[in-house]
């Protein structure tokens, strides 16, 4: 029995090249053997050419992909550099973000936080801010010393500093004789809300009930009212002080405003009660 002998080849051409053993086994004519070698060489060249073309295409494709990746990296780096040029590094970004939030909160508070309005007489000539309330009896007596009448006091509420509309509530007014500082009248709107415009002003007329009872006609307060509010008086001047208490929606606590005038005149003429 003949034994199998494995032969080794250095190249593919060596594999195709006929060996003495193969030539002896096939015993092909010489011209046929040359023809087979030529066909084999042509086929090998075609395979090698296709392989080179495929490798070239793969190389070009890899180069194109690498160029695309580099372009994407350059674009991303340019965006990062541009963004960093605006806000800096990470710490600066945190500082910038916190600062932006604080600015927004400050603007919100500035525009939306309620503000306390200003209060003044409704007219530049405060003589017109103290008017009679028609339809109510106005009289006085000497025994006991007393007076009673009703009048209106007009004030102007200035909400120009407020950027949003608001409401004034629990408005109460106290009128005092300016010379004696004694109370001569009270009034207001304790249960009603007064709407205030944004960036504007509003006149408010407050009904006041004037009442006073004294032990003697020699009372300073009684004398001031009677001299100003009776038919035989030589002067109708009744200097008064006005104290206001009120609340503003959105603002904690009760607010106080005070006005006074030495030019106000008594708006009524008191009749002696018989």
Short mmCIF file of N, CA and C in Angstrom, two decimals, residues 12 45 69 71 89 96 99 102 110 126 143 157 176 185 188-189 207 209 221 238 248 270:
data_model
loop_
_atom_site.label_atom_id
_atom_site.label_comp_id
_atom_site.label_asym_id
_atom_site.label_seq_id
_atom_site.Cartn_x
_atom_site.Cartn_y
_atom_site.Cartn_z
N UNK A 12 0.41 30.60 -4.53
CA UNK A 12 -0.70 30.00 -5.27
C UNK A 12 -0.24 29.55 -6.66
N UNK A 45 -4.70 36.60 -12.31
CA UNK A 45 -4.55 38.05 -12.47
C UNK A 45 -5.89 38.77 -12.32
N UNK A 69 -16.24 62.09 9.93
CA UNK A 69 -16.09 62.13 11.39
C UNK A 69 -15.27 63.34 11.82
N UNK A 71 -14.98 66.14 10.19
CA UNK A 71 -15.79 67.33 9.98
C UNK A 71 -16.81 67.50 11.10
N UNK A 89 -16.46 78.51 31.34
CA UNK A 89 -16.41 77.12 31.75
C UNK A 89 -17.61 76.76 32.61
N UNK A 96 -23.59 82.15 35.86
CA UNK A 96 -24.46 82.82 34.91
C UNK A 96 -25.91 82.38 35.08
N UNK A 99 -27.36 83.84 38.31
CA UNK A 99 -27.58 85.28 38.13
C UNK A 99 -28.83 85.53 37.29
N UNK A 102 -31.94 84.95 39.39
CA UNK A 102 -32.14 86.04 40.34
C UNK A 102 -32.68 87.29 39.64
N UNK A 110 -40.53 93.07 41.12
CA UNK A 110 -40.66 94.50 40.85
C UNK A 110 -42.01 94.81 40.21
N UNK A 126 -57.88 122.20 48.82
CA UNK A 126 -58.53 121.30 49.76
C UNK A 126 -59.84 121.84 50.31
N UNK A 143 -77.72 123.10 75.30
CA UNK A 143 -77.93 122.39 76.56
C UNK A 143 -78.62 121.06 76.27
N UNK A 157 -56.41 108.57 45.98
CA UNK A 157 -55.52 107.43 46.21
C UNK A 157 -54.63 107.28 44.98
N UNK A 176 -60.46 114.92 63.18
CA UNK A 176 -60.16 115.57 64.46
C UNK A 176 -60.11 117.09 64.26
N UNK A 185 -65.60 113.48 64.09
CA UNK A 185 -66.35 112.69 63.13
C UNK A 185 -65.63 111.40 62.75
N UNK A 188 -66.24 105.85 56.79
CA UNK A 188 -65.40 104.97 56.00
C UNK A 188 -66.17 103.87 55.31
N UNK A 189 -65.43 102.87 54.83
CA UNK A 189 -65.99 101.70 54.16
C UNK A 189 -65.38 100.45 54.80
N UNK A 207 -68.02 109.11 53.29
CA UNK A 207 -69.07 109.72 54.13
C UNK A 207 -68.64 109.77 55.59
N UNK A 209 -69.79 110.99 59.56
CA UNK A 209 -70.80 111.44 60.52
C UNK A 209 -70.11 112.25 61.60
N UNK A 221 -63.36 122.40 71.34
CA UNK A 221 -63.81 121.70 70.13
C UNK A 221 -65.21 122.13 69.75
N UNK A 238 -62.70 125.73 59.31
CA UNK A 238 -62.71 124.65 60.30
C UNK A 238 -61.48 123.78 60.05
N UNK A 248 -54.22 96.85 52.17
CA UNK A 248 -54.00 96.64 50.74
C UNK A 248 -53.83 95.14 50.51
N UNK A 270 -75.39 124.83 60.54
CA UNK A 270 -76.14 124.17 61.61
C UNK A 270 -77.30 125.05 62.07
#
